[in-house]
Short mmCIF file of C-alpha atoms in Angstrom, two decimals:
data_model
loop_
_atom_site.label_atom_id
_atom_site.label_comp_id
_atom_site.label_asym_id
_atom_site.label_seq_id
_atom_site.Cartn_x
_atom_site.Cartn_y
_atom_site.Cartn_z
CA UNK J 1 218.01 65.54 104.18
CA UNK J 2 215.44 67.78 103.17
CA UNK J 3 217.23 70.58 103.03
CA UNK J 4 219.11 69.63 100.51
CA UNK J 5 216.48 69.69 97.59
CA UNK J 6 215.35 72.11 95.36
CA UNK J 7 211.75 71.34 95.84
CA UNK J 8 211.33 69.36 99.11
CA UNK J 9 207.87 67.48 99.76
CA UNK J 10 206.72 68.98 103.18
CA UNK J 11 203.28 66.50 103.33
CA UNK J 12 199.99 67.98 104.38
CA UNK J 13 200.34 71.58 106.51
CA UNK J 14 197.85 71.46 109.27
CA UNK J 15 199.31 75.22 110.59
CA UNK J 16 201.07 78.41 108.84
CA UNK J 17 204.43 77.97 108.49
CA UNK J 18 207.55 80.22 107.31
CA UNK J 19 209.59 78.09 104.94
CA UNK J 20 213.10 79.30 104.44
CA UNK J 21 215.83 78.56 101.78
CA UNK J 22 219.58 79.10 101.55
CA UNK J 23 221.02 78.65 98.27
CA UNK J 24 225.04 77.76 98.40
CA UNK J 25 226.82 78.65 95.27
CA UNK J 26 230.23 76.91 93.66
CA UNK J 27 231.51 80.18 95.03
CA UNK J 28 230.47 79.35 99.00
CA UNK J 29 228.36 82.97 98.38
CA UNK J 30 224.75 82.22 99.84
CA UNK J 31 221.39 83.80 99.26
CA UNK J 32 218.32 83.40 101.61
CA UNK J 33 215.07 84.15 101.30
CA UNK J 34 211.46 83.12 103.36
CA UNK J 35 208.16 82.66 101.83
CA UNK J 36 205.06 82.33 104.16
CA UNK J 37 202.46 79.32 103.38
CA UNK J 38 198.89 80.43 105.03
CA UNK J 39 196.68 77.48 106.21
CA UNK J 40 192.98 78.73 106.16
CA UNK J 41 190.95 75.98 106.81
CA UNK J 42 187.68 75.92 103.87
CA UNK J 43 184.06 76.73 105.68
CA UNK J 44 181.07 76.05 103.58
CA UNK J 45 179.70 79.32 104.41
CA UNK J 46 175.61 79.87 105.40
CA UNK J 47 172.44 79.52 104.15
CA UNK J 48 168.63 80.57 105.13
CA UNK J 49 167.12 78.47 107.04
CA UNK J 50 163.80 76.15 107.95
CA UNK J 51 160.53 77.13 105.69
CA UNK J 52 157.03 75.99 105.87
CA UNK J 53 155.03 75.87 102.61
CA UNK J 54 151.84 74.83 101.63
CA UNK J 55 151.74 71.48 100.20
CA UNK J 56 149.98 72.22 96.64
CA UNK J 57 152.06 75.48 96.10
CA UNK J 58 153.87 75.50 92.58
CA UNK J 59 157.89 75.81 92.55
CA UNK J 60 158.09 79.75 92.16
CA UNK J 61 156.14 80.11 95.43
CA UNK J 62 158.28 78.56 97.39
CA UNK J 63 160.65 80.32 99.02
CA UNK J 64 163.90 79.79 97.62
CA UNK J 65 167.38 78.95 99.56
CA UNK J 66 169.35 82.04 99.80
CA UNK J 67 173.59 82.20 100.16
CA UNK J 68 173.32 84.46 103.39
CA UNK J 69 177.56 83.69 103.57
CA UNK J 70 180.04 82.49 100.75
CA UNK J 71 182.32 79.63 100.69
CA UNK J 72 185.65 81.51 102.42
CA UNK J 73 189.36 79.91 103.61
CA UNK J 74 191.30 77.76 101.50
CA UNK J 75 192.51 79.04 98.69
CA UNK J 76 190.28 82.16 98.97
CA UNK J 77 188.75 82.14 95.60
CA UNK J 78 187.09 80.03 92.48
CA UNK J 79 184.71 77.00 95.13
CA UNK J 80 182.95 74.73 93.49
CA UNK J 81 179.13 74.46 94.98
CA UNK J 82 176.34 71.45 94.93
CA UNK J 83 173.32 71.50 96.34
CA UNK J 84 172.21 68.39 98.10
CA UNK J 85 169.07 67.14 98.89
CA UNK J 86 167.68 64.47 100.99
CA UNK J 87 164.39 63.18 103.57
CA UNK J 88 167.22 62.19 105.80
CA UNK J 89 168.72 64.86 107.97
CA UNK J 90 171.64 62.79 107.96
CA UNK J 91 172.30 62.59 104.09
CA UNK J 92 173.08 58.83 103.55
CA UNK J 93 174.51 58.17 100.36
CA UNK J 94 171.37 56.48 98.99
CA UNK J 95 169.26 59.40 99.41
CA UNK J 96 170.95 61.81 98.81
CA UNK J 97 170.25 63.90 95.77
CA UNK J 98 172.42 65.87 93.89
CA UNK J 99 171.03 69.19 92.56
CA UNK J 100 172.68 72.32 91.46
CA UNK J 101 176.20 73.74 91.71
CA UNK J 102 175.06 77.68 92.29
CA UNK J 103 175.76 79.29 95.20
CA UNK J 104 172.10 79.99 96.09
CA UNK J 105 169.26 77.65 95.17
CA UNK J 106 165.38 78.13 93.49
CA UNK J 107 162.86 75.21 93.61
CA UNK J 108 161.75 73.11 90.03
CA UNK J 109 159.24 71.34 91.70
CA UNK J 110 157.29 70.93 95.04
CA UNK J 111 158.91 68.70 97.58
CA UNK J 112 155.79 66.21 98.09
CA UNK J 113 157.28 65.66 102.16
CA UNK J 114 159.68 66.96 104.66
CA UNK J 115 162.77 67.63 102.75
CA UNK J 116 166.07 68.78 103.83
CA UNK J 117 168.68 70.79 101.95
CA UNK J 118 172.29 71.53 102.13
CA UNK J 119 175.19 73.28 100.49
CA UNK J 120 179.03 71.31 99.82
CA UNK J 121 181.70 73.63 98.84
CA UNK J 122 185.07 72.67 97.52
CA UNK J 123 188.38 74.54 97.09
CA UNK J 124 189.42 74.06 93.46
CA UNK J 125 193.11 73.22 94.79
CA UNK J 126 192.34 70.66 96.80
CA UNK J 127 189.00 68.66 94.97
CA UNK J 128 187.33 65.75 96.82
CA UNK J 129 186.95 67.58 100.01
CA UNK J 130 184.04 68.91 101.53
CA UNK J 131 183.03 71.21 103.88
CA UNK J 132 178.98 71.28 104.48
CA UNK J 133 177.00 73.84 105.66
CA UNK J 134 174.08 73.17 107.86
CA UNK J 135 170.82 72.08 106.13
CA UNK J 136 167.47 73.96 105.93
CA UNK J 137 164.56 71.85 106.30
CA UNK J 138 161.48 72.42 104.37
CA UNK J 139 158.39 71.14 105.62
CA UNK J 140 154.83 70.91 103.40
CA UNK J 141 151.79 72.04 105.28
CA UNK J 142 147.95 71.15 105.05
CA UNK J 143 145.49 72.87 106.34
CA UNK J 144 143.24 71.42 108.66
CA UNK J 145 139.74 70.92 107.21
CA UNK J 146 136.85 73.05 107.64
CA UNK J 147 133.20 73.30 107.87
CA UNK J 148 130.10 76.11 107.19
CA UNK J 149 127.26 76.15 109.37
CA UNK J 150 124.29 78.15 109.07
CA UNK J 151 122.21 79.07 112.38
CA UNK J 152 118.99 78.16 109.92
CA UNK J 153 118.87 76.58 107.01
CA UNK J 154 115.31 76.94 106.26
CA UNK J 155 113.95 80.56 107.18
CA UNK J 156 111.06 82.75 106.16
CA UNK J 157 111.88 85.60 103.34
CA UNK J 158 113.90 88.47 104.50
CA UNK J 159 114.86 86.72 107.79
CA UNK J 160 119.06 86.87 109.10
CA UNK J 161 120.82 84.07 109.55
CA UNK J 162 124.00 83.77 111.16
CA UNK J 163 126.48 82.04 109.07
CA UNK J 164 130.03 80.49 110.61
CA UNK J 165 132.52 77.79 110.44
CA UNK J 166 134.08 75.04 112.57
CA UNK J 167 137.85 74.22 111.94
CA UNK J 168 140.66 76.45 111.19
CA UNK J 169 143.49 76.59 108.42
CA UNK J 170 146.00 76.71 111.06
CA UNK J 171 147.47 80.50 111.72
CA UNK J 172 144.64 81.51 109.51
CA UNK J 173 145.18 84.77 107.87
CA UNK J 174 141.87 85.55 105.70
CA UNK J 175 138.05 84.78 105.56
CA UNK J 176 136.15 85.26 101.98
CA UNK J 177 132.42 84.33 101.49
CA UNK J 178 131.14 84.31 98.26
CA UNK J 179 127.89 86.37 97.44
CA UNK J 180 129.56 89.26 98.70
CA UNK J 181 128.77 87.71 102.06
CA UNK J 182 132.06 89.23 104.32
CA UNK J 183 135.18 88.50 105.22
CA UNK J 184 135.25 87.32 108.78
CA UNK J 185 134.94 83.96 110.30
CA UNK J 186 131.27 84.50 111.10
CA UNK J 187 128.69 86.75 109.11
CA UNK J 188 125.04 87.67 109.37
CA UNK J 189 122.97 87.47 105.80
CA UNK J 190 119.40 88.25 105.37
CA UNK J 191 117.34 86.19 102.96
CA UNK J 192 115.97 87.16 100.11
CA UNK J 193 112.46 88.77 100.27
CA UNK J 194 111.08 85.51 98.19
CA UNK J 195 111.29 82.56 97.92
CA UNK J 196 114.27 80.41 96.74
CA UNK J 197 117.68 78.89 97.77
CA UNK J 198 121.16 80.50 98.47
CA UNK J 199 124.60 78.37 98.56
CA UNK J 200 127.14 79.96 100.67
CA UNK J 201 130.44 78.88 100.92
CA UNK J 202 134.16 80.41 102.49
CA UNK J 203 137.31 80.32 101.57
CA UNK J 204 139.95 80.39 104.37
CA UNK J 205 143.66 81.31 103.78
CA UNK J 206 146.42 80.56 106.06
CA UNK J 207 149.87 81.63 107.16
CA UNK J 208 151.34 79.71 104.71
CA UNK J 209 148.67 80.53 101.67
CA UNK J 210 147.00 77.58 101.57
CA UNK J 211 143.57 78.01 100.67
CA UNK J 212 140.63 76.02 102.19
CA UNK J 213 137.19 76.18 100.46
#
């Protein structure tokens, strides 16, 4: 009979639950007294979500994964965190790649493709389980190519020529020609008043800050 012991086992609590205690003495005098044992199941808590990047962009330009919501139930205090990577949404064992136990997490190198990221927590009182929270998936973007045209590309001195380009970044954001050319998808230059040869070329930049020259 349970109620007989000084420290009964009561198994795994799945709901709050008032456990009470009467203490006999030799004396028949009796004492009671109730303590109240709080089930709060853990949640992992939330992250940021999806991000595009461009696909040669170093570490510290990539947007890192912020903690928009800490670890909260359980015991209410002290998780343990991991970051987890993986190219599999569904984070099978053999791709699945620890990283850092912080509660947000920063980028040490470039993820080369689609790459998905999520945070475990763990309550310190009860270690080797998991809650999960849902993953962010970062995706590396290249820019379509592109190509200058000219309207001419041999013309007499001091004539204009219409310069422009075919193909887009994708969400393009900036034009910049070099000689001081302009900085919109299509310019007009004039040529110099003698003879001789001008290179013009543009840079694009996208949504994402990936340059196309």
């Amino acid at each position: 009979a349970q109620k007989s012991k000084q420290n009964p086992l009561t198994g795994a609590l799945t709901q709050t639950t008032d456990f009470t205690v009467t203490v006999t003495d030799a004396l028949t005098c009796t004492g009671t007294d109730t303590v109240l044992v709080t089930v709060a199941p853990l949640s992992a808590g939330t992250t940021s979500g999806d991000v595009t990047y461009c696909h040669d962009a170093i570490p510290a330009n990539i947007t890192p994964i912020s903690s928009t919501g800490l670890a909260s139930g359980g015991s209410g205090s002290g998780y343990n965190y991991l970051w987890q990577s993986s190219t599999n949404s569904g984070f099978p064992s053999g791709s699945t790649i620890d990283l850092t136990a912080t509660a947000s997490y920063a980028f040490t190198s470039t993820p080369a493709a689609v790459t998905y990221y999520r945070r475990r927590a763990e309550d310190p009182t009860n270690t080797g389980t998991y809650e999960y929270t849902a993953f962010a998936t970062y995706t590396p973007h290249t820019p379509n190519a592109i190509t200058a045209t000219a309207s001419a590309t041999t013309v007499p001195p001091g004539a204009s020529v219409t310069l422009d380009l075919t193909g887009e970044a994708g969400g393009t954001q900036s034009y910049l020609w070099n000689n001081s050319a302009g900085n919109t998808k299509s310019v007009s230059v004039t040529a110099a008043s003698t003879a001789g040869t001008t290179d013009y070329n543009v840079t694009v930049t996208d949504a994402q800050s990936c340059a196309v020259v």
